[in-house]
XYZ file of C-alpha atoms in Angstrom:
662
model
C 0.005 -0.010 0.000
C 1.125 3.598 -0.485
C 2.717 5.242 2.522
C 0.188 7.956 3.398
C 0.758 11.173 5.217
C -0.972 11.485 8.564
C -4.498 12.853 8.568
C -4.549 16.600 8.908
C -7.842 16.673 10.783
C -7.209 14.604 13.899
C -8.128 14.846 17.554
C -5.825 13.653 20.320
C -7.125 10.438 21.795
C -5.783 9.576 25.233
C -5.990 5.981 26.420
C -9.061 5.708 28.640
C -7.774 2.599 30.324
C -6.547 4.722 33.242
C -10.139 5.283 34.332
C -10.742 1.607 35.079
C -9.490 -0.652 37.864
C -7.062 -2.049 35.264
C -5.066 1.169 35.308
C -2.190 -0.597 36.933
C -1.924 -2.849 33.891
C 0.051 -0.620 31.550
C 0.031 -1.509 27.855
C 3.496 -1.808 26.364
C 2.401 0.384 23.460
C -0.091 2.728 25.142
C 1.444 5.868 23.703
C 1.682 4.373 20.233
C -1.897 3.162 20.450
C -3.163 6.577 21.461
C -1.153 8.187 18.671
C -2.454 5.851 15.999
C -6.065 6.405 17.096
C -5.560 10.112 16.984
C -3.990 9.893 13.543
C -6.925 7.935 12.121
C -9.784 9.636 13.985
C -10.885 12.775 12.119
C -14.391 12.927 13.527
C -14.639 11.380 17.000
C -13.109 12.284 20.347
C -13.747 9.567 22.892
C -14.538 10.474 26.505
C -13.035 8.501 29.344
C -15.758 6.584 31.205
C -16.049 7.886 34.731
C -19.581 6.953 35.743
C -21.524 3.719 35.896
C -19.461 2.202 33.141
C -16.454 1.915 35.403
C -18.141 1.798 38.798
C -19.184 -1.806 38.211
C -15.605 -2.822 37.528
C -13.848 -3.951 34.376
C -15.722 -7.250 34.107
C -19.118 -5.578 33.787
C -20.345 -4.343 30.409
C -20.967 -0.606 30.410
C -24.693 0.080 30.547
C -25.898 1.368 27.221
C -29.371 2.197 26.048
C -30.562 1.527 22.546
C -28.220 3.359 20.217
C -26.109 4.690 23.054
C -22.457 5.199 22.212
C -19.967 3.657 24.602
C -17.690 6.036 26.425
C -14.641 4.059 25.290
C -14.876 3.738 21.499
C -11.855 2.321 19.700
C -11.726 4.513 16.621
C -9.415 2.415 14.410
C -11.535 -0.670 15.059
C -14.720 1.234 14.043
C -13.089 2.442 10.834
C -11.568 -0.903 9.978
C -14.937 -2.605 10.245
C -16.475 0.241 8.223
C -14.044 -0.493 5.392
C -14.762 -4.237 5.531
C -18.513 -3.646 5.456
C -18.170 -1.279 2.481
C -16.110 -3.839 0.554
C -18.468 -6.678 1.371
C -21.560 -4.712 0.335
C -20.148 -3.475 -2.945
C -21.088 -5.824 -5.813
C -17.697 -5.285 -7.438
C -15.120 -7.739 -6.058
C -12.283 -5.209 -6.328
C -12.164 -1.661 -4.950
C -9.695 1.174 -5.209
C -8.718 2.986 -2.011
C -10.030 6.229 -3.440
C -13.420 4.656 -4.076
C -13.506 3.369 -0.520
C -12.734 6.809 0.795
C -15.724 8.213 -1.104
C -18.022 5.335 -0.077
C -17.137 5.534 3.641
C -16.479 9.238 4.069
C -13.081 8.444 5.599
C -9.934 10.340 4.689
C -7.769 8.684 2.019
C -4.842 8.523 4.415
C -7.051 6.669 6.913
C -8.140 4.226 4.193
C -4.488 3.599 3.317
C -3.529 2.771 6.916
C -6.615 0.609 7.486
C -5.897 -1.240 4.216
C -2.202 -1.705 5.141
C -3.245 -3.255 8.441
C -5.923 -5.530 6.966
C -3.572 -6.709 4.207
C -0.949 -7.498 6.805
C -3.510 -9.453 8.845
C -4.560 -11.472 5.766
C -8.115 -10.006 5.648
C -7.520 -8.116 2.414
C -5.287 -8.710 -0.555
C -3.645 -5.971 -2.589
C -3.643 -6.595 -6.366
C -1.887 -3.789 -8.216
C -3.838 -0.707 -7.121
C -6.948 -2.659 -6.049
C -8.091 -4.234 -2.819
C -9.856 -7.605 -2.649
C -11.393 -9.481 0.267
C -9.004 -12.299 1.217
C -10.030 -15.756 2.405
C -8.362 -15.052 5.732
C -11.232 -12.689 6.486
C -13.486 -15.767 6.820
C -11.854 -16.383 10.207
C -14.121 -13.731 11.652
C -17.337 -15.351 10.370
C -16.034 -18.787 11.323
C -15.588 -17.486 14.859
C -19.310 -16.753 15.089
C -20.376 -20.001 13.411
C -18.135 -21.981 15.731
C -19.262 -20.208 18.866
C -22.996 -20.520 18.116
C -22.671 -24.221 17.391
C -25.704 -24.326 15.119
C -24.072 -25.540 11.887
C -22.389 -28.374 13.750
C -25.459 -29.396 15.739
C -28.177 -28.883 13.152
C -26.326 -29.311 9.859
C -26.602 -33.135 9.736
C -30.380 -32.866 10.167
C -30.605 -30.298 7.352
C -28.545 -32.523 5.055
C -30.726 -35.532 5.819
C -33.896 -33.565 5.061
C -32.478 -32.264 1.804
C -31.559 -35.823 0.762
C -34.992 -37.128 1.677
C -36.979 -34.408 -0.111
C -34.473 -33.763 -2.927
C -34.864 -30.027 -2.282
C -32.500 -27.409 -0.868
C -32.675 -26.849 2.888
C -31.495 -23.781 4.809
C -31.052 -22.798 8.449
C -31.370 -19.081 9.254
C -31.122 -17.057 12.468
C -32.724 -13.735 13.292
C -30.458 -10.735 12.757
C -32.055 -7.362 13.354
C -34.909 -6.845 10.915
C -33.857 -9.775 8.786
C -32.928 -13.444 8.607
C -29.350 -14.508 8.085
C -28.348 -17.947 6.770
C -25.940 -20.038 8.804
C -26.203 -23.351 7.005
C -27.099 -24.603 3.507
C -27.753 -28.077 2.197
C -28.198 -27.553 -1.549
C -29.219 -29.661 -4.525
C -27.145 -29.534 -7.680
C -29.436 -28.655 -10.551
C -29.307 -26.506 -13.667
C -31.886 -24.251 -11.954
C -29.930 -23.980 -8.703
C -31.600 -22.436 -5.626
C -29.383 -21.486 -2.757
C -28.237 -18.550 -0.765
C -24.762 -18.324 0.661
C -23.948 -18.718 4.305
C -23.925 -15.178 5.669
C -26.538 -13.771 3.288
C -29.143 -11.568 4.938
C -32.761 -11.271 3.735
C -35.373 -8.729 4.856
C -37.793 -10.398 7.251
C -40.890 -9.442 5.268
C -39.657 -11.155 2.093
C -38.784 -14.627 3.359
C -40.375 -17.512 5.212
C -37.945 -17.453 8.180
C -38.685 -13.771 8.659
C -42.387 -14.448 9.273
C -41.439 -17.168 11.749
C -39.226 -14.765 13.663
C -41.710 -11.872 13.502
C -44.371 -14.101 15.087
C -42.628 -13.480 18.375
C -41.534 -9.862 17.935
C -42.161 -7.204 20.598
C -43.564 -3.770 19.830
C -40.014 -2.378 19.850
C -38.890 -4.906 17.317
C -41.788 -4.081 15.017
C -40.905 -0.402 15.381
C -37.288 -1.159 14.432
C -38.398 -3.157 11.405
C -40.744 -0.346 10.346
C -37.958 2.217 10.567
C -35.694 0.010 8.458
C -38.317 -0.616 5.789
C -39.387 3.013 5.454
C -35.766 4.106 5.216
C -34.984 1.479 2.564
C -38.212 0.473 0.732
C -36.255 -0.929 -2.229
C -34.129 -3.198 0.019
C -30.887 -1.777 -1.323
C -29.232 -2.679 1.969
C -29.583 -6.412 1.223
C -26.937 -7.304 -1.388
C -28.111 -10.898 -1.622
C -31.418 -9.847 -3.153
C -32.134 -8.967 -6.776
C -33.029 -5.265 -7.055
C -36.706 -4.452 -6.782
C -38.192 -3.233 -10.066
C -39.861 0.201 -9.946
C -40.728 1.827 -6.633
C -41.429 0.552 -3.135
C -42.879 -2.920 -3.327
C -45.915 -4.181 -1.600
C -44.175 -7.113 -0.026
C -46.442 -9.587 -1.731
C -44.124 -10.664 -4.535
C -45.687 -12.063 -7.669
C -48.912 -12.779 -5.855
C -49.745 -9.306 -4.552
C -49.341 -6.947 -7.443
C -47.154 -3.998 -8.285
C -45.444 -1.192 -6.429
C -46.781 2.088 -5.221
C -45.140 5.146 -6.621
C -45.753 8.849 -6.860
C -44.494 10.828 -3.936
C -44.251 10.536 -0.188
C -47.960 9.816 0.328
C -47.925 6.927 -2.146
C -44.659 5.658 -0.666
C -46.176 5.749 2.833
C -49.265 3.922 1.649
C -47.089 1.222 0.055
C -45.099 0.867 3.260
C -48.318 0.511 5.241
C -49.510 -2.193 2.875
C -46.199 -4.055 3.208
C -46.539 -3.945 7.005
C -50.181 -5.047 6.947
C -49.416 -8.107 4.836
C -46.282 -8.904 6.793
C -48.192 -8.803 10.047
C -50.799 -11.097 8.557
C -48.088 -13.587 7.595
C -46.502 -13.316 11.079
C -49.875 -13.956 12.766
C -50.465 -16.953 10.504
C -47.000 -18.277 11.327
C -47.770 -17.961 15.030
C -51.090 -19.779 14.665
C -49.897 -22.465 12.238
C -46.359 -23.049 13.457
C -44.848 -22.509 10.003
C -44.655 -19.876 7.245
C -44.624 -19.682 3.458
C -42.636 -17.587 0.996
C -44.681 -17.531 -2.222
C -42.267 -15.773 -4.625
C -41.587 -12.917 -2.270
C -37.871 -12.880 -2.938
C -38.084 -13.318 -6.705
C -40.503 -14.890 -9.205
C -40.263 -18.675 -9.254
C -38.868 -19.185 -5.772
C -41.087 -20.764 -3.118
C -40.226 -21.852 0.399
C -41.731 -23.020 3.675
C -40.097 -22.570 7.100
C -40.627 -23.919 10.607
C -39.232 -22.574 13.874
C -36.621 -24.376 15.946
C -36.908 -23.654 19.698
C -34.111 -23.726 22.213
C -34.360 -25.455 25.626
C -35.814 -22.266 27.173
C -38.591 -22.098 24.604
C -37.364 -19.163 22.520
C -37.055 -19.458 18.753
C -33.386 -20.034 18.036
C -33.504 -20.367 14.249
C -35.760 -21.454 11.401
C -35.298 -24.380 9.019
C -36.573 -23.906 5.460
C -37.229 -26.058 2.424
C -36.724 -24.091 -0.808
C -37.963 -25.058 -4.284
C -38.854 -23.610 -7.692
C -42.258 -23.245 -9.301
C -41.107 -25.608 -12.048
C -41.257 -28.302 -9.355
C -43.770 -27.027 -6.822
C -46.118 -24.161 -6.125
C -46.409 -23.002 -2.509
C -49.318 -25.334 -1.684
C -47.807 -28.445 -3.261
C -44.457 -27.748 -1.550
C -46.271 -27.631 1.787
C -48.045 -30.903 1.053
C -44.782 -32.500 -0.049
C -42.422 -31.210 2.596
C -44.271 -29.915 5.689
C -44.578 -33.189 7.649
C -40.872 -33.972 7.247
C -39.943 -30.335 7.845
C -41.776 -30.349 11.181
C -40.191 -33.673 12.142
C -36.756 -32.274 11.331
C -37.443 -29.141 13.413
C -38.323 -31.394 16.363
C -35.140 -33.410 15.846
C -33.147 -30.161 15.817
C -34.782 -29.121 19.071
C -33.825 -32.444 20.658
C -30.262 -31.853 19.496
C -30.226 -28.441 21.136
C -31.763 -29.814 24.349
C -29.117 -32.551 24.393
C -26.354 -29.909 24.343
C -25.716 -29.854 20.612
C -25.154 -26.134 20.317
C -23.187 -23.681 22.398
C -25.605 -20.788 22.091
C -28.760 -19.879 20.268
C -26.648 -18.250 17.608
C -29.253 -15.533 16.917
C -30.397 -12.209 18.232
C -33.666 -10.353 18.314
C -33.905 -7.035 16.596
C -33.087 -5.150 19.792
C -30.099 -7.317 20.480
C -31.719 -9.478 23.155
C -30.385 -12.976 23.460
C -32.220 -16.035 22.190
C -31.719 -19.160 24.281
C -30.148 -22.353 23.140
C -27.975 -25.223 24.212
C -24.236 -25.633 24.219
C -21.858 -28.261 23.026
C -18.453 -29.500 23.928
C -15.742 -27.463 22.312
C -14.409 -30.414 20.372
C -15.947 -31.264 17.050
C -15.676 -31.436 13.396
C -12.258 -30.014 12.506
C -10.056 -33.052 12.436
C -8.225 -32.229 9.232
C -4.938 -30.533 8.601
C -6.224 -27.048 9.172
C -8.128 -26.037 12.288
C -9.139 -22.743 10.762
C -11.479 -21.654 13.515
C -9.261 -22.333 16.493
C -7.957 -19.318 18.315
C -4.461 -19.801 19.672
C -4.127 -18.468 23.203
C -1.841 -15.502 23.518
C -1.379 -15.236 19.772
C -1.227 -11.429 19.533
C 1.935 -10.572 17.619
C 3.592 -7.207 17.989
C 5.866 -7.938 15.004
C 3.702 -6.125 12.404
C 3.698 -2.929 14.456
C 7.463 -3.063 14.751
C 7.780 -3.788 11.026
C 5.315 -1.193 9.691
C 5.359 1.400 12.411
C 2.635 4.049 12.159
C 1.100 2.406 9.105
C -0.025 -0.590 11.164
C -3.108 0.138 13.289
C -2.500 -1.930 16.402
C -5.876 -1.120 17.942
C -7.635 -2.481 14.861
C -5.572 -5.672 14.968
C -6.246 -6.125 18.675
C -9.982 -5.538 18.251
C -10.201 -8.223 15.556
C -8.129 -10.490 17.802
C -10.738 -10.034 20.523
C -13.529 -10.875 18.087
C -11.830 -14.110 17.067
C -11.141 -15.044 20.670
C -14.876 -14.868 21.421
C -15.344 -17.579 18.795
C -13.826 -20.075 21.209
C -15.689 -18.802 24.268
C -18.648 -21.173 23.868
C -21.830 -19.508 25.134
C -19.835 -16.360 25.911
C -16.699 -15.243 27.606
C -15.991 -12.843 30.434
C -13.611 -9.965 30.016
C -11.003 -11.799 32.063
C -11.296 -14.875 29.811
C -10.970 -12.817 26.618
C -7.991 -10.948 28.027
C -6.256 -14.221 28.899
C -7.017 -15.708 25.487
C -5.588 -12.731 23.609
C -2.770 -11.866 25.983
C -4.052 -8.260 26.144
C -4.548 -6.085 29.201
C -8.137 -6.166 30.418
C -8.528 -2.457 29.809
C -7.607 -2.938 26.141
C -9.827 -5.986 25.713
C -12.723 -4.198 27.421
C -12.630 -1.252 25.074
C -12.653 -3.574 22.067
C -15.590 -5.533 23.470
C -17.641 -2.395 24.171
C -16.890 -1.140 20.659
C -17.942 -4.426 19.092
C -21.088 -4.395 21.207
C -21.956 -0.875 20.089
C -21.541 -1.886 16.427
C -23.851 -4.913 16.826
C -21.250 -7.690 16.574
C -21.289 -8.669 20.243
C -23.985 -8.963 22.882
C -23.469 -8.632 26.636
C -25.326 -10.700 29.216
C -24.411 -9.767 32.754
C -20.602 -10.186 32.733
C -20.365 -12.341 29.600
C -19.896 -11.327 25.973
C -20.812 -13.425 22.933
C -20.702 -12.967 19.159
C -23.820 -12.099 17.118
C -24.641 -13.241 13.565
C -23.987 -9.745 12.226
C -20.336 -10.741 12.190
C -21.167 -12.643 8.984
C -21.791 -9.367 7.127
C -18.009 -8.867 7.053
C -17.582 -10.551 3.690
C -18.452 -14.111 4.717
C -21.078 -14.663 2.037
C -18.813 -13.520 -0.800
C -15.891 -15.615 0.434
C -18.062 -18.692 0.951
C -19.109 -18.393 -2.689
C -15.570 -18.520 -4.091
C -14.721 -21.399 -6.380
C -11.583 -23.449 -5.911
C -10.107 -21.804 -9.002
C -10.664 -18.337 -7.505
C -9.011 -19.438 -4.275
C -5.993 -20.988 -6.034
C -5.317 -18.400 -8.723
C -3.575 -15.726 -6.551
C -1.222 -18.336 -5.151
C -0.457 -19.728 -8.616
C 0.368 -16.206 -9.770
C 2.825 -15.817 -6.861
C 4.313 -19.224 -7.595
C 4.893 -18.394 -11.297
C 6.595 -15.160 -10.262
C 8.834 -17.180 -7.969
C 9.846 -20.097 -10.203
C 9.357 -18.469 -13.643
C 7.543 -21.550 -14.957
C 3.888 -22.218 -15.728
C 1.635 -23.417 -12.869
C -1.828 -25.052 -12.937
C -4.488 -26.585 -10.761
C -6.679 -29.551 -11.684
C -9.368 -31.817 -10.289
C -10.230 -35.410 -11.034
C -13.128 -35.647 -13.499
C -13.975 -39.237 -14.267
C -10.840 -40.965 -15.540
C -9.255 -37.635 -16.554
C -7.962 -34.526 -14.892
C -9.570 -31.251 -15.784
C -7.639 -27.974 -15.553
C -9.491 -25.455 -13.442
C -6.838 -22.704 -13.143
C -3.668 -21.942 -15.022
C -1.012 -19.196 -14.972
C 1.440 -19.299 -17.888
C 4.984 -18.071 -17.658
C 6.348 -15.275 -19.809
C 9.026 -17.427 -21.446
C 9.206 -17.584 -25.261
C 9.035 -21.372 -25.093
C 6.228 -22.336 -22.726
C 3.523 -24.975 -22.238
C 0.180 -23.985 -23.766
C -2.758 -25.578 -21.994
C -5.974 -23.831 -21.129
C -8.607 -24.035 -18.396
C -10.975 -26.882 -19.226
C -8.310 -29.042 -20.873
C -8.705 -32.711 -20.048
C -5.809 -35.160 -19.936
C -5.599 -38.839 -18.906
C -5.040 -38.923 -15.166
C -2.621 -41.897 -15.200
C -0.179 -40.078 -17.498
C 0.098 -36.725 -15.672
C 1.711 -35.602 -12.448
C -1.485 -33.993 -11.124
C -3.458 -37.075 -12.080
C -1.096 -39.346 -10.247
C -1.270 -37.464 -6.950
C -5.053 -37.388 -7.297
C -5.260 -41.114 -8.086
C -2.931 -41.884 -5.188
C -5.481 -40.392 -2.811
C -8.332 -42.630 -3.998
C -9.391 -45.765 -2.117
C -7.460 -48.749 -3.535
C -10.543 -50.313 -5.156
C -11.408 -47.122 -7.052
C -7.794 -46.644 -8.119
C -7.561 -50.182 -9.422
C -10.845 -49.913 -11.288
C -9.679 -46.735 -13.012
C -6.397 -48.366 -14.113
C -8.387 -51.312 -15.436
C -10.558 -49.006 -17.530
C -7.758 -46.720 -18.680
C -5.924 -49.236 -20.948
C -2.742 -47.044 -21.019
C -1.147 -46.529 -24.422
C 2.342 -45.103 -25.056
C 2.190 -41.402 -25.722
C 5.947 -41.010 -26.002
C 8.882 -43.452 -25.809
C 9.055 -42.662 -22.065
C 5.406 -43.353 -21.182
C 4.894 -45.932 -18.394
C 2.029 -48.193 -19.507
C 2.605 -51.346 -17.446
C -0.242 -51.624 -14.922
C 1.954 -52.906 -12.099
C 4.527 -50.185 -12.745
C 1.804 -47.528 -12.704
C 0.396 -48.921 -9.465
C 3.911 -48.631 -7.985
C 4.263 -45.022 -9.137
C 0.918 -44.160 -7.551
C 1.953 -45.793 -4.293
C 5.183 -43.795 -4.360
C 3.264 -40.562 -5.038
C 0.986 -41.278 -2.088
C 3.935 -41.970 0.188
C 6.125 -39.057 -0.897
C 3.373 -36.493 -1.309
C 4.312 -35.497 -4.861
C 4.630 -36.906 -8.381
C 7.157 -36.112 -11.098
C 6.331 -37.026 -14.696
C 9.255 -36.652 -17.083
C 8.461 -36.653 -20.830
C 5.731 -39.301 -20.478
C 2.860 -37.119 -21.695
C 4.832 -35.246 -24.329
C 8.515 -35.259 -25.257
C 10.331 -32.353 -23.690
C 7.613 -31.759 -21.074
C 8.364 -32.296 -17.347
C 5.876 -31.625 -14.566
C 5.911 -31.787 -10.808
C 2.652 -31.926 -8.750
C 1.488 -32.013 -5.165
C -2.009 -32.569 -3.719
C -4.174 -29.831 -2.220
C -6.160 -30.991 0.813
C -9.369 -29.541 2.171
C -9.963 -28.658 5.799
C -10.976 -32.223 6.618
C -7.809 -33.729 5.242
C -9.175 -35.107 1.962
C -7.460 -34.418 -1.338
C -9.576 -31.861 -3.203
C -7.281 -30.984 -6.142
C -3.730 -30.874 -7.296
C -1.335 -28.142 -8.359
C 1.715 -28.448 -10.523
C 4.583 -26.671 -12.237
C 5.330 -27.578 -15.837
C 8.615 -26.821 -17.588
C 10.813 -27.855 -20.480
C 12.888 -30.903 -19.651
C 15.929 -29.333 -21.222
C 16.273 -26.764 -18.409
C 17.980 -29.224 -16.083
C 17.823 -32.779 -14.766
C 14.783 -34.188 -13.031
C 16.631 -34.040 -9.720
C 17.541 -30.386 -10.229
C 13.966 -29.544 -11.112
C 12.681 -31.335 -8.018
C 15.152 -29.603 -5.734
C 14.440 -26.151 -7.128
C 10.652 -26.340 -7.494
C 9.191 -28.841 -5.015
C 9.647 -26.730 -1.839
C 8.085 -23.673 -3.452
C 5.283 -25.755 -4.963
C 4.548 -27.315 -1.557
C 4.437 -23.869 0.042
C 1.948 -22.637 -2.564
C -0.230 -25.713 -1.987
C -0.147 -25.125 1.776
C -1.368 -21.540 1.275
C -4.177 -22.747 -0.981
C -5.082 -25.354 1.625
C -5.239 -22.737 4.343
C -7.604 -20.564 2.282
C -9.738 -23.539 1.309
C -10.052 -24.576 4.923
C -11.175 -21.080 5.945
C -13.916 -20.640 3.388
C -15.268 -24.170 3.489
C -15.149 -24.825 7.214
C -18.923 -24.435 7.514
C -19.730 -24.369 3.798
C -19.794 -26.953 0.995
C -16.442 -27.495 -0.647
C -15.542 -24.829 -3.150
C -16.657 -25.382 -6.714
C -13.978 -26.169 -9.245
C-alpha cells in the first residue's frame, strides 16, 4: 500500500484505560496506540468513562441504552470494520482505496492505513492498485459459526432432510430486521436455488422472517418499520435482486405491483407491506410454519418452521426451498411440511441434548435467544483447524515492522472478536484478556466497541458474538470457487519459479484444468482451463489417483488401458500402481516426458480442511532446463508452500460451507 501522510484533521485520543481498575496494567504500546487512534480519527473524540461504566468494575459491560455510544470507543476498530462492510456490500469484487474513501467518508490517508493493516492481517489482498477481500477474513465469520454451534449441531439434520426431499434446505437465524443464513444443504441442478452462508434477507420477504416476526415485541416491530421506510427498495440487502420500480408491496408475484408517486404513495405502500407482513406473522404464530410464495423473486417458493431452544425461545428457522417448475407454494407444503416439522423437532432435541453452544441468533433489539451448548471439540479433524484461536497469539511484529502504518488497535480488536469464537456460550472480560494476551482495559474497550456496532452482545458479565459478524464478507468468500482461491497463489508461484503453474481436479478418468497461470518465457507450455488429460499419464493425475481408495484406483487403471504417448510413457499396470503408491507416500509426483516429449511436470495434492485431497497443483517446464533431480530440488519446496497456502484458504472458506466449486 502507499505510505500515506498522517491525517490533517485529527483529535488527540488519550488511552481511557486509566479510568478503570485495570489502570495498573500498563500497555506496552499505550502511547503508540493513542497516537495511532488520533492519527486515524478525524471525527470522533472519545470520552473517558467515569460513571456507571467503570463503577461496576472492568468485568461488567458498560450500561448502554438503545443506540447509546460507549464512552470508550476504539476509533481504528470502528473504521476498519467500516471499510470491511463497504467492501463486502459493494457488488464489485475489487475496490480502489479512493473509491472506498468516497463510499465511507473516511480520509484517504485513513483508508491507506486501514488497508495496510488488513492486508498484513490477511483479511484483504492488494492486487496492483486494487483491494480484494481475502479468504483469511473468513476467520471472523467462522468465529461466530463456531461459537454458536448451530451448523455443527443442526447441519446433519438439514442434510438428511435435503436428501430425503431432494430439495434445498437452509437454516437461518434472526439478525435485526432480517434473517441470516448459517447453514445450507443444496441440490445440484441447472436451476440452482441457494443462498450463501452469511446472506441476509429482509424479514418481510422470506419464510424465516415471518417465523421470527411471530414473536416480535412492539419495539422490534418499530425497528423493522424504521428500516423498511428508510430502505423500501431493500438496497441494503446485497443478496437480493433489485426491486423493479418503486417501493414494493411485499407480496411478490402474488400481490401486485409497487406504489409510486411521492411521499404519500410511498407511505401507503409501506403501510400495505406492514399489513401483509403482520398477517403472515400472525399466520406463522397460529400455524407453526410460514410460506414464501415468490416474495424474494419470481419462481422461488419456500416453507419454514421454527426451531426452539431449551428455554422455549425461537433459536432459528429451518426452510425447504424449491422452484415453481417443481412445486407451487401449496404443493411444496403438502410434499415437505410433515418432514420439515419432524426435522425441526429433531433439531430441538439436538439443542436440548447440548448440541449447540448458544442460540446463535439475536432479536432485533439485540436481546439474546436461548439455546444449548456443546463441547468445544468437534468437526475439525483435518490438517487445518481454521477456527481455533491460539491463546496468547497477539503478535507485535507487524507494528514493529510497519510502524505508524499498522493500526495496532484495529488488529487487537479483531483479535478479541476471534477469541470470542472459542468462548462457547460467551466469555468474560478476564477470559478474553487471557485468550488474547491483552490487558483487560484494552480488551474491554474492544468488546464495548464491538457491542456498540452490533457484533457482540453482553449478558451480565459475559460477551458473545452475534450473527452480524457474517456481514463482514463471509457470504462472498463462501461463494468462491476453488479456482478463484487458487489463482492468486499460482500467480505468486509463477513469479517465484518463472515456470507455468496449474490446478486440476479429477473428473472421471481424466484430470480437468481449473486454473492456469502461464509463464512469460518464449518457449512455454500452452494448456488452457478446461483441458482434459488422462489422469494416469500426468503428475497432477497421479497425486489425485494416489489419494483414491485402492478399489477405485484399481478400477480406473483397469478402464484406462494405457497406451504409449511418448517413448518414455509408463504403461505397465503394475509399474503404474507402484508409481501411484510412491506418489501417495512421498506427497508428490514427477512425470518426465511421459505425456509429451520435452515436457516435465511436478505436482502435489491440495487438501481440504478435513484432510481429503480436493485438487492438485503443478509446475510444468521444459525438460531441457535441467535434470529431473535439479527440477525437483528447485521447485518442489516452493510448490509445496503454494499448496499449503491454498489449503489454508480452502479450509477457511469451506469450514462451515460446502467445498468450493472447481
